[in-house]
């Protein structure tokens, strides 16, 4: 019998890679999307899976719509990847973020408890929950110290998932994923903003790229591998929580250096902090500048994950390093630039 899976956030980066994986594994994939995201299926088209998914409109703010879906289908697995997922936006829309990213999780869990207690549930938790951390590496036992309405909402989702697992004996797993990027990353996130920006500069379509705090450190992996980890978390006998990360951390400035090297651009950094600039060595023109408007009211300075537990129990390990990730992202940036 074909398994049926529900993926919320199907049009996002992770939704697309997870759908690709489940289709390969012969699942029937129900993709839930917001009404406003109907046209937003370029990722699914690029992976050539848009015709293989059954789409259902769903607002995570509407419990009736969630309940309707659970009455219509029998889900073996439910992956909650939908969220207001941009940290910066959460400062401008804290209530909407809390409602969707936080309470949305509870609405799904309530539907599972009421209509489908045997469905396995995956919650996409986030390394942002660790926030301002004082530990060299963060694992499943590390202290949370969230720094944004987004991170606080994710923390609610994480704890309510654990609570429903314990209280109602549901199979509810929480995957704490550190930053994971790919050519399918949204352009508002820093890695994609950089790869797209630098390629646009090289092609003469952009003069200067403006960024915020480039000294922040992140643990960046390849999203496709993280989707695999999410699926593995639902294949155990007992639900649990796992960190997905590479264990390496780099500044945004390091990421830029790696891109510039791969693109063979002759550049040099001049100045520091708000005056920092990346300059073309020959023409002396600015290529990257810092703009205060991209700084967040509260920043997360340092993240580095320890996925020993996922490695041991799931046999999951991040394979793509920073260099490999940059290559993947820039190659595809160049390919689609040519086709525009
Ligand atoms: P993050 O990702 O907030 O870590 O959350 P993002 O790429 O937005 O920011 C990473 C770091 O880069 C700094 N930064 C900038 N960020 C953006 N977006 N644009 C800029 O111009 C810029 N300049 C510097 C940020 O301040 C930050 O320190 C991501 C999201 O995908 C979350 O949904 C997910 O939960 C976590 O990763 C794990």
Coordinates of C-alpha atoms and ligand atoms in Angstrom, one line a residue:
X1 CA 0.0 0.0 0.0
X2 CA 1.2 3.4 -0.9
X3 CA 2.0 5.7 2.0
X4 CA 0.3 9.1 2.2
X5 CA 2.2 12.1 3.5
X6 CA 1.1 15.6 4.2
X7 CA 3.8 18.4 3.7
X8 CA 2.9 21.9 4.8
X9 CA 5.1 24.6 3.3
X10 CA 5.3 22.5 0.1
X11 CA 6.4 25.5 -2.0
X12 CA 9.4 26.3 0.2
X13 CA 12.9 25.0 -0.1
X14 CA 12.6 22.2 2.3
X15 CA 9.1 21.3 1.1
X16 CA 10.4 20.9 -2.4
X17 CA 13.3 18.6 -1.5
X18 CA 11.2 16.5 0.9
X19 CA 8.5 16.1 -1.7
X20 CA 11.1 15.0 -4.3
X21 CA 12.4 12.4 -1.8
X22 CA 9.0 11.1 -0.9
X23 CA 7.9 10.8 -4.5
X24 CA 11.0 8.8 -5.2
X25 CA 10.0 6.6 -2.3
X26 CA 6.6 6.1 -3.9
X27 CA 4.6 8.1 -1.4
X28 CA 1.4 9.9 -2.3
X29 CA 2.3 13.5 -1.5
X30 CA -0.4 15.9 -0.4
X31 CA 1.1 19.4 -0.5
X32 CA -0.6 22.1 1.6
X33 CA -0.1 25.6 0.5
X34 CA -1.5 29.0 1.4
X35 CA -3.9 30.5 -1.1
X36 CA -1.4 33.3 -1.8
X37 CA 1.3 30.7 -2.6
X38 CA -0.7 29.1 -5.5
X39 CA 1.5 30.6 -8.2
X40 CA 4.7 30.2 -6.2
X41 CA 5.7 26.7 -7.4
X42 CA 9.0 27.4 -9.3
X43 CA 10.9 25.1 -7.0
X44 CA 8.6 22.2 -7.6
X45 CA 8.8 22.9 -11.4
X46 CA 12.6 23.0 -11.3
X47 CA 12.7 19.6 -9.6
X48 CA 10.0 18.5 -12.1
X49 CA 7.6 17.2 -9.5
X50 CA 4.8 19.8 -9.7
X51 CA 2.5 17.4 -11.6
X52 CA 3.1 14.6 -9.1
X53 CA 1.7 16.4 -6.0
X54 CA -1.9 16.7 -4.9
X55 CA -2.3 20.3 -3.8
X56 CA -4.6 21.5 -1.0
X57 CA -5.2 25.0 0.1
X58 CA -4.5 25.4 3.8
X59 CA -4.1 28.4 6.2
X60 CA -2.3 27.3 9.4
X61 CA -4.4 30.0 11.2
X62 CA -7.6 28.2 10.4
X63 CA -8.3 25.1 12.4
X64 CA -11.3 24.2 10.4
X65 CA -9.2 23.9 7.2
X66 CA -6.7 21.7 9.0
X67 CA -9.5 19.5 10.4
X68 CA -11.0 19.2 6.9
X69 CA -7.8 17.8 5.5
X70 CA -7.5 15.2 8.3
X71 CA -11.1 14.1 7.6
X72 CA -10.4 13.9 3.9
X73 CA -7.1 11.9 4.0
X74 CA -5.5 9.2 6.2
X75 CA -1.9 10.5 6.6
X76 CA 0.8 8.1 7.5
X77 CA 3.2 11.0 8.0
X78 CA 2.7 14.7 8.5
X79 CA 5.6 17.1 8.0
X80 CA 5.1 20.7 9.3
X81 CA 7.5 22.8 7.2
X82 CA 5.2 25.8 6.9
X83 CA 6.1 28.9 8.8
X84 CA 6.7 32.6 8.6
X85 CA 10.3 31.7 8.4
X86 CA 12.2 34.9 7.9
X87 CA 13.7 36.0 11.2
X88 CA 13.9 39.7 10.2
X89 CA 10.2 39.8 9.2
X90 CA 9.2 38.4 12.6
X91 CA 10.2 41.7 14.2
X92 CA 7.7 43.6 12.0
X93 CA 5.0 40.9 12.2
X94 CA 5.3 39.3 15.6
X95 CA 1.7 38.4 16.0
X96 CA 1.3 36.8 12.6
X97 CA 4.6 34.9 13.2
X98 CA 3.4 33.7 16.6
X99 CA 0.1 32.6 15.1
X100 CA 1.5 30.7 12.2
X101 CA 5.0 29.6 13.3
X102 CA 3.9 28.9 16.9
X103 CA 0.2 28.2 17.2
X104 CA 0.0 26.6 13.8
X105 CA 1.9 23.6 15.2
X106 CA -0.6 23.2 18.0
X107 CA -3.5 23.3 15.5
X108 CA -2.0 20.4 13.6
X109 CA -1.2 18.4 16.7
X110 CA -4.8 18.9 17.9
X111 CA -6.1 17.6 14.5
X112 CA -3.8 14.6 14.8
X113 CA -4.9 13.9 18.4
X114 CA -8.5 14.1 17.4
X115 CA -8.7 12.5 14.0
X116 CA -5.5 10.6 13.3
X117 CA -3.5 9.6 16.4
X118 CA -1.5 7.1 14.5
X119 CA -0.1 9.7 12.0
X120 CA 3.6 10.3 12.6
X121 CA 4.4 14.0 13.0
X122 CA 7.5 16.0 12.1
X123 CA 8.0 19.5 13.4
X124 CA 10.7 21.7 11.7
X125 CA 12.4 23.3 14.7
X126 CA 15.3 25.7 14.4
X127 CA 18.8 26.4 15.6
X128 CA 17.5 30.0 16.1
X129 CA 15.9 28.7 19.3
X130 CA 19.5 28.6 20.9
X131 CA 19.8 32.3 20.1
X132 CA 22.5 34.0 22.1
X133 CA 24.3 30.9 23.2
X134 CA 27.4 30.6 25.3
X135 CA 28.2 27.0 24.3
X136 CA 30.9 26.2 21.7
X137 CA 28.5 23.6 20.2
X138 CA 24.8 23.2 20.6
X139 CA 23.2 19.8 21.0
X140 CA 19.8 18.5 22.1
X141 CA 20.6 19.3 25.8
X142 CA 21.8 22.9 25.2
X143 CA 20.0 25.9 26.8
X144 CA 17.6 27.9 24.6
X145 CA 17.9 31.7 24.6
X146 CA 15.8 32.9 21.7
X147 CA 16.3 36.4 20.3
X148 CA 13.4 37.0 18.0
X149 CA 9.6 36.5 17.8
X150 CA 10.4 33.9 15.1
X151 CA 12.7 31.9 17.5
X152 CA 10.3 32.2 20.4
X153 CA 7.5 30.9 18.1
X154 CA 9.7 28.0 17.0
X155 CA 10.4 27.2 20.7
X156 CA 6.7 27.0 21.4
X157 CA 6.3 24.6 18.4
X158 CA 9.2 22.5 19.8
X159 CA 7.9 22.3 23.3
X160 CA 4.3 21.6 22.3
X161 CA 5.5 18.8 20.0
X162 CA 7.4 17.3 23.0
X163 CA 4.4 17.8 25.2
X164 CA 1.9 16.1 22.9
X165 CA 4.3 13.2 22.5
X166 CA 4.4 12.7 26.2
X167 CA 0.8 13.5 27.1
X168 CA -1.0 11.7 24.3
X169 CA 1.6 9.2 23.3
X170 CA 1.7 10.5 19.7
X171 CA 4.6 9.9 17.4
X172 CA 5.8 13.5 17.3
X173 CA 9.4 14.3 16.4
X174 CA 11.2 17.6 16.5
X175 CA 14.1 18.2 14.1
X176 CA 16.3 21.1 15.2
X177 CA 17.9 22.1 11.9
X178 CA 20.7 24.5 11.7
X179 CA 20.8 26.8 8.6
X180 CA 20.5 24.8 5.4
X181 CA 20.8 26.3 2.0
X182 CA 20.6 25.4 -1.6
X183 CA 19.9 26.8 -5.1
X184 CA 16.3 26.7 -4.0
X185 CA 16.8 29.1 -1.1
X186 CA 14.6 32.2 -1.0
X187 CA 16.4 35.3 -2.2
X188 CA 15.8 37.1 1.1
X189 CA 18.1 34.8 3.0
X190 CA 21.7 35.8 3.2
X191 CA 23.4 33.0 1.3
X192 CA 21.2 33.2 -1.8
X193 CA 21.2 37.0 -1.6
X194 CA 25.0 36.8 -1.9
X195 CA 25.2 34.2 -4.6
X196 CA 22.6 35.9 -6.7
X197 CA 24.0 39.3 -6.0
X198 CA 27.6 38.5 -6.9
X199 CA 26.6 36.7 -10.1
X200 CA 24.4 39.7 -11.0
X201 CA 27.4 42.0 -10.4
X202 CA 29.7 39.9 -12.6
X203 CA 27.1 40.0 -15.4
X204 CA 26.8 43.8 -15.1
X205 CA 23.2 43.7 -13.9
X206 CA 23.9 45.0 -10.4
X207 CA 26.4 47.6 -9.2
X208 CA 26.5 47.2 -5.4
X209 CA 25.1 44.5 -3.0
X210 CA 24.1 45.8 0.4
X211 CA 24.2 43.5 3.5
X212 CA 23.7 43.7 7.2
X213 CA 25.9 42.1 9.9
X214 CA 28.5 40.0 8.1
X215 CA 30.3 39.0 11.3
X216 CA 27.5 36.7 12.5
X217 CA 28.5 33.0 12.4
X218 CA 26.3 30.2 11.1
X219 CA 26.5 26.5 10.6
X220 CA 25.5 26.0 7.0
X221 CA 24.5 22.7 5.4
X222 CA 22.9 21.5 2.2
X223 CA 19.1 21.5 2.4
X224 CA 18.6 18.4 0.3
X225 CA 20.5 16.3 2.9
X226 CA 18.4 17.8 5.7
X227 CA 15.2 16.7 4.0
X228 CA 16.6 13.2 4.1
X229 CA 17.2 13.6 7.8
X230 CA 13.6 14.7 8.4
X231 CA 12.3 11.6 6.7
X232 CA 14.6 9.4 8.7
X233 CA 13.3 10.9 12.0
X234 CA 9.8 9.4 11.2
X235 CA 11.2 5.9 10.4
X236 CA 12.1 5.1 14.0
X237 CA 10.1 3.0 16.5
X238 CA 9.9 5.8 19.0
X239 CA 9.8 9.6 18.2
X240 CA 12.6 11.7 19.5
X241 CA 14.4 15.1 18.9
X242 CA 17.5 15.5 16.8
X243 CA 19.9 18.2 15.8
X244 CA 20.8 18.4 12.1
X245 CA 24.0 20.4 11.4
X246 CA 27.4 20.2 9.9
X247 CA 29.4 21.0 13.1
X248 CA 31.3 23.8 11.3
X249 CA 30.7 27.5 11.6
X250 CA 31.6 30.4 9.4
X251 CA 31.0 34.2 9.3
X252 CA 28.9 35.6 6.4
X253 CA 32.1 37.3 5.4
X254 CA 33.8 33.8 5.1
X255 CA 30.9 32.8 2.9
X256 CA 31.4 35.8 0.6
X257 CA 35.2 35.0 0.4
X258 CA 34.4 31.5 -0.7
X259 CA 32.0 32.8 -3.4
X260 CA 34.5 35.4 -4.7
X261 CA 37.2 32.7 -4.9
X262 CA 34.9 30.3 -6.8
X263 CA 33.9 33.1 -9.2
X264 CA 37.6 34.1 -9.6
X265 CA 36.8 37.8 -8.8
X266 CA 39.7 40.0 -7.9
X267 CA 38.6 41.7 -4.8
X268 CA 39.8 43.1 -1.5
X269 CA 38.1 44.0 1.9
X270 CA 38.6 47.6 3.1
X271 CA 37.5 49.1 6.4
X272 CA 35.5 47.4 9.2
X273 CA 32.2 47.2 10.8
X274 CA 29.7 49.7 9.2
X275 CA 32.5 51.0 7.0
X276 CA 33.4 47.6 5.7
X277 CA 33.4 47.3 1.8
X278 CA 34.3 44.6 -0.7
X279 CA 36.1 46.4 -3.5
X280 CA 37.1 45.4 -7.1
X281 CA 40.9 45.4 -7.0
X282 CA 41.2 46.8 -10.5
X283 CA 38.4 49.4 -10.8
X284 CA 38.4 50.2 -7.1
X285 CA 34.6 50.2 -7.3
X286 CA 32.6 49.0 -4.3
X287 CA 30.9 45.6 -4.8
X288 CA 29.5 45.0 -1.3
X289 CA 28.6 47.6 1.3
X290 CA 27.0 47.5 4.7
X291 CA 23.6 49.0 5.3
X292 CA 22.3 49.4 8.8
X293 CA 18.8 48.7 7.6
X294 CA 19.6 45.0 7.3
X295 CA 20.7 44.7 11.0
X296 CA 18.2 43.0 13.3
X297 CA 17.0 44.6 16.6
X298 CA 18.5 41.5 18.3
X299 CA 21.1 39.3 16.6
X300 CA 22.2 35.7 17.0
X301 CA 26.0 36.0 16.7
X302 CA 27.1 32.4 16.8
X303 CA 25.7 29.0 16.0
X304 CA 27.4 25.6 15.6
X305 CA 25.5 22.4 15.9
X306 CA 26.5 19.0 17.3
X307 CA 24.6 16.2 15.5
X308 CA 26.3 13.3 17.2
X309 CA 22.9 11.9 18.2
X310 CA 21.5 12.0 14.6
X311 CA 24.8 10.4 13.5
X312 CA 24.5 7.6 16.0
X313 CA 20.8 6.8 15.9
X314 CA 19.8 7.9 12.4
X315 CA 23.1 7.2 10.7
X316 CA 22.7 10.8 9.3
X317 CA 25.6 13.0 8.6
X318 CA 25.9 16.2 6.6
X319 CA 28.2 15.6 3.6
X320 CA 28.4 18.9 1.8
X321 CA 30.9 21.4 3.2
X322 CA 30.8 25.2 2.7
X323 CA 32.9 25.0 -0.5
X324 CA 30.6 22.3 -2.0
X325 CA 27.6 24.4 -1.0
X326 CA 29.0 27.5 -2.7
X327 CA 29.8 25.6 -5.8
X328 CA 26.3 24.1 -6.0
X329 CA 24.6 27.4 -5.5
X330 CA 26.7 29.5 -7.9
X331 CA 26.7 26.9 -10.6
X332 CA 22.9 26.9 -10.6
X333 CA 22.8 30.7 -10.3
X334 CA 24.9 30.9 -13.5
X335 CA 22.8 28.3 -15.3
X336 CA 19.5 30.1 -14.7
X337 CA 21.1 33.5 -15.3
X338 CA 21.9 32.4 -18.9
X339 CA 18.3 31.3 -19.3
X340 CA 16.7 34.6 -18.3
Ligands
LIG1 P1 18.8 33.0 9.7 O1 19.1 33.2 8.2 O2 18.2 34.3 10.3 O3 20.0 32.5 10.4 O4 17.6 32.0 9.8 P2 19.4 34.5 7.3 O5 20.1 33.9 6.1 O6 18.3 35.4 7.1 O7 20.5 35.3 8.2 C1 21.8 34.7 8.5 C2 22.6 35.7 9.2 O8 23.1 36.7 8.1 C3 23.0 38.0 8.7 N1 22.8 38.9 7.6 C4 21.8 39.0 6.7 N2 20.7 38.2 6.6 C5 19.8 38.5 5.6 N3 18.7 37.8 5.4 N4 20.0 39.6 4.7 C6 21.1 40.4 4.8 O9 21.3 41.3 4.0 C7 22.1 40.1 5.8 N5 23.2 40.6 6.2 C8 23.7 39.9 7.2 C9 21.7 37.9 9.6 O10 21.7 39.1 10.5 C10 22.0 36.6 10.3 O11 22.9 36.7 11.3 C11 17.5 30.9 8.8 C12 16.0 30.8 8.4 O12 15.9 29.9 7.3 C13 15.2 30.3 9.5 O13 13.9 30.1 9.1 C14 15.8 29.0 10.1 O14 15.1 28.5 11.2 C15 17.3 29.2 10.5 O15 18.0 29.7 9.4 C16 17.9 27.9 10.9

